[in-house]
Short mmCIF file of C-alpha atoms and ligand atoms in Angstrom, two decimals:
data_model
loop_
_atom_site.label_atom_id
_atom_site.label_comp_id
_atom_site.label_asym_id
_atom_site.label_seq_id
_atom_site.Cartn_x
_atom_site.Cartn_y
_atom_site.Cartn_z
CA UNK A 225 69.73 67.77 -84.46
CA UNK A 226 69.53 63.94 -84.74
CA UNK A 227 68.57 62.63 -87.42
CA UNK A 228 66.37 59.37 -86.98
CA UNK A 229 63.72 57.02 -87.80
CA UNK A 230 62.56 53.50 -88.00
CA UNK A 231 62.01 51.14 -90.93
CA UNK A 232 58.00 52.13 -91.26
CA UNK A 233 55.58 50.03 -92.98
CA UNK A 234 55.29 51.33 -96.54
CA UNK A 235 52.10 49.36 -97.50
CA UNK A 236 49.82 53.13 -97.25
CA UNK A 237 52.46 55.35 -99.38
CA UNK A 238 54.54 58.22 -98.94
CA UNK A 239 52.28 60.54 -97.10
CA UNK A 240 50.98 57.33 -93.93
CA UNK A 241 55.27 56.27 -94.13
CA UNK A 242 55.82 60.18 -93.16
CA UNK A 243 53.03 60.13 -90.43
CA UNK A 244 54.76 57.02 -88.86
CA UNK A 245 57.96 58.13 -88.61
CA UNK A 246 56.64 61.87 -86.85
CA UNK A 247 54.22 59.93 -84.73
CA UNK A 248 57.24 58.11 -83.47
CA UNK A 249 59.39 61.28 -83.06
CA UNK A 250 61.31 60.63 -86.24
CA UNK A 251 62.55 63.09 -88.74
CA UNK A 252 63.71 60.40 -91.54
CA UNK A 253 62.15 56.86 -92.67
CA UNK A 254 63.13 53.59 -94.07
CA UNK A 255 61.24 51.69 -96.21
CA UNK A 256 60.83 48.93 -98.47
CA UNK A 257 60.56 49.85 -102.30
CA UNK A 258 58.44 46.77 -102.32
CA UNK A 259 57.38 43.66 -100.70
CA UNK A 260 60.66 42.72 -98.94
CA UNK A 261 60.36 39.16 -100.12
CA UNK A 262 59.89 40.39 -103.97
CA UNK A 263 57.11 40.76 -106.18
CA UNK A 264 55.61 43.29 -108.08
CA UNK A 265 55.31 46.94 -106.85
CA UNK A 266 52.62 49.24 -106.18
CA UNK A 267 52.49 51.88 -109.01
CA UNK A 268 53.84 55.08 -107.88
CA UNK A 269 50.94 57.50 -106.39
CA UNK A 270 52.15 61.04 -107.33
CA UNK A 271 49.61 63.25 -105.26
CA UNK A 272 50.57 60.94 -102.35
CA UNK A 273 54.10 62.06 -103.33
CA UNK A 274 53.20 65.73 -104.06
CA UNK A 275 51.45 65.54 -100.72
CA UNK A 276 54.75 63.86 -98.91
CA UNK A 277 56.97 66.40 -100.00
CA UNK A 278 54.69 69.15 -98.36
CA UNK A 279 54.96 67.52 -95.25
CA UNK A 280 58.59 66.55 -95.40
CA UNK A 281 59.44 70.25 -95.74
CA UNK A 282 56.84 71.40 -92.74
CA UNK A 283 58.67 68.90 -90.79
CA UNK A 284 62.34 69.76 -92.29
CA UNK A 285 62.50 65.85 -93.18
CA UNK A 286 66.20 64.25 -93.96
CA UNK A 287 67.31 62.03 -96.55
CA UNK A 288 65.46 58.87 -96.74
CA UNK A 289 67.42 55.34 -96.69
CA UNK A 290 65.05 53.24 -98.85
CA UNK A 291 65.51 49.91 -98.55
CA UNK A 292 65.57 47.00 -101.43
CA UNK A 293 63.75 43.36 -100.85
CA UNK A 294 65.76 41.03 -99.47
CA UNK A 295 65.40 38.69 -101.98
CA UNK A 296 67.17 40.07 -104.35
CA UNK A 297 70.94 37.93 -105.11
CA UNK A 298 72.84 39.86 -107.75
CA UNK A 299 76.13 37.38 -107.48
CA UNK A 300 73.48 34.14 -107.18
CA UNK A 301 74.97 31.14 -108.96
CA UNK A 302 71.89 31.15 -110.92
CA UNK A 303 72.03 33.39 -113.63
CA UNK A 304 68.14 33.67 -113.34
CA UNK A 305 67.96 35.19 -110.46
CA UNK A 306 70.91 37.53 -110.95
CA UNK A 307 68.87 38.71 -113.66
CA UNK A 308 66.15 39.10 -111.84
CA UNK A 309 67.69 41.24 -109.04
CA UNK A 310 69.06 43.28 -112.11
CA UNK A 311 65.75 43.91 -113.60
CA UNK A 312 64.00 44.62 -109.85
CA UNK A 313 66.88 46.69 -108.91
CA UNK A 314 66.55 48.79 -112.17
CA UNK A 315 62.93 49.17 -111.80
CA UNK A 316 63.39 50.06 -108.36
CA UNK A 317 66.01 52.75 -109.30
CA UNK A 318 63.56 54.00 -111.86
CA UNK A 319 60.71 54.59 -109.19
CA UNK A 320 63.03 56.45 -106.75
CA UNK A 321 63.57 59.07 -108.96
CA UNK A 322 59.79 59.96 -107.90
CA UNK A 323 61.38 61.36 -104.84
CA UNK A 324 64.26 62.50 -106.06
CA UNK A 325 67.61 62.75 -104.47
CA UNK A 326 67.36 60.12 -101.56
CA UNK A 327 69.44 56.64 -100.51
CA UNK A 328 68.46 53.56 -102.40
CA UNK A 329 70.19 50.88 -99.74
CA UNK A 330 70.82 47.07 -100.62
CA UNK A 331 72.22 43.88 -99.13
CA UNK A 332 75.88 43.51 -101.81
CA UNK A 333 74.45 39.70 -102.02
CA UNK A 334 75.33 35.93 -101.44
CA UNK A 335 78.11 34.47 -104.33
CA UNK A 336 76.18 31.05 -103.13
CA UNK A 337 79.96 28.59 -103.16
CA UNK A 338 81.45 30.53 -106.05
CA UNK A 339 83.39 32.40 -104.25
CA UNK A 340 83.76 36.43 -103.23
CA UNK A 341 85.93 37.19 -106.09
CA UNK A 342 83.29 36.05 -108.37
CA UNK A 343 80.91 37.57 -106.11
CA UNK A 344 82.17 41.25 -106.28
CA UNK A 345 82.45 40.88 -109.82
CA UNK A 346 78.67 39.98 -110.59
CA UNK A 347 77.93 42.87 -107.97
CA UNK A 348 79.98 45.49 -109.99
CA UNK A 349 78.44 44.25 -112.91
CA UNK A 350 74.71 44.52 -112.36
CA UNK A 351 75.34 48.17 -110.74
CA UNK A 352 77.33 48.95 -114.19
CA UNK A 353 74.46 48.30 -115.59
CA UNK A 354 71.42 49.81 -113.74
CA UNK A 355 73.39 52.86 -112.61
CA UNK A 356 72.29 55.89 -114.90
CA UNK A 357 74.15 59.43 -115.10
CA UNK A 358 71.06 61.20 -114.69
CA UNK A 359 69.54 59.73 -111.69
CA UNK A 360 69.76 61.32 -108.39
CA UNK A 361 69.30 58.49 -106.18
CA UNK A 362 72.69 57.06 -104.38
CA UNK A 363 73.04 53.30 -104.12
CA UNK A 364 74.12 52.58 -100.49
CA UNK A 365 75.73 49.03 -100.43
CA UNK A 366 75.18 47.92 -96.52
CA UNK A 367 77.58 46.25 -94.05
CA UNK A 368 76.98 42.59 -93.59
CA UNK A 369 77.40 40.40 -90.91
CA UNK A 370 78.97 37.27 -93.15
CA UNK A 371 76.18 35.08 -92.43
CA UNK A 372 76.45 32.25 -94.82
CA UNK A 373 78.01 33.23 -98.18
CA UNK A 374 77.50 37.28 -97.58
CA UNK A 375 79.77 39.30 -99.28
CA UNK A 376 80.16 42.54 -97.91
CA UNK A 377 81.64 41.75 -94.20
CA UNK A 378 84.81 43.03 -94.87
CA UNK A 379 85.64 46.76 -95.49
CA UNK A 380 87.72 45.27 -98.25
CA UNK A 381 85.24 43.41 -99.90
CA UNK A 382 82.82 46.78 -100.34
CA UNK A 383 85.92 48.93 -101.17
CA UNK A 384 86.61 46.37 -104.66
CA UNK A 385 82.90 46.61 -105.61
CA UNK A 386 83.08 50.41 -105.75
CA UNK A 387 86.46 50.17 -107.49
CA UNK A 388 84.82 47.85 -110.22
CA UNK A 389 81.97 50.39 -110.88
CA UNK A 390 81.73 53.05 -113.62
CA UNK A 391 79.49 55.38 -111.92
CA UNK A 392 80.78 55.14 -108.60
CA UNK A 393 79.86 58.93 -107.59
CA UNK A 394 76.15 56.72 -107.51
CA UNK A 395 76.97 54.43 -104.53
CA UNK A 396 78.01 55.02 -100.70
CA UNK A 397 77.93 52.76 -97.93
CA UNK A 398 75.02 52.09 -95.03
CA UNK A 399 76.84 51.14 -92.36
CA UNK A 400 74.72 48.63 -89.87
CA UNK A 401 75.93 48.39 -86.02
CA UNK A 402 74.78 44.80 -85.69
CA UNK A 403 76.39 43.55 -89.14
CA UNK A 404 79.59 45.42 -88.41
CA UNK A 405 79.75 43.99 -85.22
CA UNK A 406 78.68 40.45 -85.82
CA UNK A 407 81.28 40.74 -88.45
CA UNK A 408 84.16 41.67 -86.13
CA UNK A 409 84.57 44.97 -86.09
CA UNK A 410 84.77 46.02 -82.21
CA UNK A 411 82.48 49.14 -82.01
CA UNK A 412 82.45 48.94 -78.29
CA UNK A 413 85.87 48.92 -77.33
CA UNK A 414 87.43 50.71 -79.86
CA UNK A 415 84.80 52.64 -82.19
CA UNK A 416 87.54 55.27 -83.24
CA UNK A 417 89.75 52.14 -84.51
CA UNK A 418 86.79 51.37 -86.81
CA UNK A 419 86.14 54.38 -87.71
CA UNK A 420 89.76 54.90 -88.79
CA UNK A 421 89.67 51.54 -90.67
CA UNK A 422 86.77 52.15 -92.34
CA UNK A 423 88.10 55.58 -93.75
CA UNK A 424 91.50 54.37 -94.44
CA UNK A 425 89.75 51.08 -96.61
CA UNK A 426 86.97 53.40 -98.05
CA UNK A 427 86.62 56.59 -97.30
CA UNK A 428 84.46 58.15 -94.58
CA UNK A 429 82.84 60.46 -97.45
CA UNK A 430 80.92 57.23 -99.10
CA UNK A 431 79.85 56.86 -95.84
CA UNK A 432 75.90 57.73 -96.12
CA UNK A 433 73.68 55.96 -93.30
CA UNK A 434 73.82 54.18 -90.27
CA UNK A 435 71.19 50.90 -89.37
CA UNK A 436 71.50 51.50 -85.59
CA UNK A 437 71.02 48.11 -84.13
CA UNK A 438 72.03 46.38 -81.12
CA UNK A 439 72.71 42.62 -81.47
CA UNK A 440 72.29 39.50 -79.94
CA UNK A 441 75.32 37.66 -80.44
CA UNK A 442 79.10 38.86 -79.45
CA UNK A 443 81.19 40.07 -81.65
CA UNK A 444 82.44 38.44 -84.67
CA UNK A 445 79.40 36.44 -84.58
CA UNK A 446 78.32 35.95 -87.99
CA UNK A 447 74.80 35.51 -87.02
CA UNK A 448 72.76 39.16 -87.61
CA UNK A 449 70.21 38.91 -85.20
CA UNK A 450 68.92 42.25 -84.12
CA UNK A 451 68.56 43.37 -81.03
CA UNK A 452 66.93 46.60 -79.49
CA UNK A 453 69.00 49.01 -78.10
CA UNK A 454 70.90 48.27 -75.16
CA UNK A 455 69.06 44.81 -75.10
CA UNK A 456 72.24 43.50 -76.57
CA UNK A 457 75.72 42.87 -76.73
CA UNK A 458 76.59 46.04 -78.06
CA UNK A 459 74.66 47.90 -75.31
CA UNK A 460 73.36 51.63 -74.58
CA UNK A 461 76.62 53.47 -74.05
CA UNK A 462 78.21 51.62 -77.14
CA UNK A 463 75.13 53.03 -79.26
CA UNK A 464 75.27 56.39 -77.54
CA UNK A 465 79.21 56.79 -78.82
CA UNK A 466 78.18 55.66 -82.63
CA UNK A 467 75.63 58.52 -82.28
CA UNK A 468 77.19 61.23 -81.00
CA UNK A 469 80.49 60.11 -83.11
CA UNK A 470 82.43 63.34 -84.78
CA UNK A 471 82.57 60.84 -88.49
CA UNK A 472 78.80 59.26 -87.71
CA UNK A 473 76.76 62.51 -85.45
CA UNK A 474 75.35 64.11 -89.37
CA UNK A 475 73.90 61.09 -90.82
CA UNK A 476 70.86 59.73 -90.83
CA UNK A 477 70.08 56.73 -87.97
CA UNK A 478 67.36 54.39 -88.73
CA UNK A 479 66.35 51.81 -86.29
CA UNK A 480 66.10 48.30 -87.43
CA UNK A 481 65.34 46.77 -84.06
CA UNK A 482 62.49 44.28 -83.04
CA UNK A 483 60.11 46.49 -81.73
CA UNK A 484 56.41 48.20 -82.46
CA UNK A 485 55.69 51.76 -82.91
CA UNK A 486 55.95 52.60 -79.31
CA UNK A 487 58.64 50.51 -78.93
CA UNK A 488 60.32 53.03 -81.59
CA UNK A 489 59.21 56.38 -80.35
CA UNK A 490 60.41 54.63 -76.97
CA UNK A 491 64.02 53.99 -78.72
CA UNK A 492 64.13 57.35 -80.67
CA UNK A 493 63.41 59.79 -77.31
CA UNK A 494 65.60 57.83 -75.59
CA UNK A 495 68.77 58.17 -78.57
CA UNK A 496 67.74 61.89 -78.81
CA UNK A 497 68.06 62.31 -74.98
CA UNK A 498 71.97 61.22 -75.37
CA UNK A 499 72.58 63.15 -78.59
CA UNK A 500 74.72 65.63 -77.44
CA UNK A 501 73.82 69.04 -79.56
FE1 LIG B 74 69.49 45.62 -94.51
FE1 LIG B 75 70.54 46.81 -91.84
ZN1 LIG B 76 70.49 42.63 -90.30
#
């Protein structure tokens, strides 16, 4: 069976995210672990979470692919705000252990002129330092589109952060349609090629997630703008392939596309129409 939701809204808890994502047709969620653009978080409710956990297993829910603010810059050039996307992302960490065993994804970060190398290096750094033994969340680092200073565009560049980290059973890799793309990957002419890459560079079994995501710009763009699917450049068939994909058809797809609800329930009948079973 597909697996695949939409990036709810996660202002009513656990138990309203769950009802979003089956009103929609979904049987997984993203969310943000907070207000995307920062802040302080909502304390953790835990009969909303006891109650979420019922319905997850009535509804044979998948693993969720949490989602950290965008704010956060661990390879900033200001060391203040490194620290703070330390001390958020540890925090963060901390409450996903309330619902244990799920994906924790986040956007590698921005070195801001210093440079990648430096960039991969503050990276490995913050994660060896809020990654714990114990905890049972992984870390997904996400595909970028190398807008601006991203780091994380390259296979490469993902690959050395995981080499640099202690704890690197921890992390995986989210891998987003329109970021890949925009970064110049060619997932509509030659999806097995990328595929093949990406396993070769890093391993298809740190591959965790896919943000399934059509895109307005060709590839090699740099520009990650999001487009629903088959509104795009990457188009309907392209998507259908990344679905039903041998290396991709397990994991869980959630839809970061510019829609609302119906516009997702409208997306996810139509993916689970193509998913070949
Ligand atoms: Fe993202
Ligand atoms: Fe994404
Ligand atoms: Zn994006």
């Amino acid at each position: 069976m597909l697996k695949i939701g939409y990036h709810v809204s996660s202002s009513g808890g656990f138990v309203s995210m769950a009802k979003q994502a089956l009103d929609a047709g979904g049987n997984t969620f993203a969310f943000f672990t907070r207000n995307p653009r920062g802040g302080a978080a909502k304390s953790i409710d835990e009969k909303d979470v006891a109650e979420f956990e019922k319905i997850s297993r009535a509804n044979g829910f998948h693993t969720l692919v949490a989602h950290s603010p965008y704010t956060l810059n661990p390879c900033s050039s200001d060391a203040h705000l490194r620290e703070y996307a330390r001390d958020t992302f540890a925090d963060d960490l901390a409450r996903m252990e309330y619902v244990p065993h799920n994906y924790y994804n986040f956007h590698p970060g921005c070195h801001t002129g210093q440079g990648v190398d430096v960039g991969i290096d503050e990276i490995a750094d913050m994660l060896n330092s809020v990654l714990k033994e114990e905890q049972t969340t992984t870390v997904l680092l996400e595909t970028m589109s190398g807008k601006g200073s991203e780091v994380g565009s390259h296979f490469e560049e993902l690959r050395a952060i995981i080499d640099r980290v202690e704890l690197s059973s921890h992390l995986g890799v989210c891998l987003d349609t329109c970021h890949v793309w925009d970064g110049g990957y060619d997932i509509v002419s030659d999806l097995d090629g990328v595929i093949a890459l990406f396993d070769k560079i890093i391993g298809l079994d740190k591959l965790k997630a896919v943000h399934l995501n059509d895109s307005l710009n060709p590839c090699g763009a740099h520009k990650d703008r999001h487009a629903r699917i088959g509104e795009g450049h990457i188009g309907f068939d392209a998507l259908c392939r990344v679905i039903n994909h041998h290396a991709l058809r397990e994991l869980p797809f959630i839809l970061e596309t510019p829609n609302d609800e119906a516009g997702y329930a409208r997306e996810i009948a139509m993916l689970k129409e193509a998913y070949k079973n």
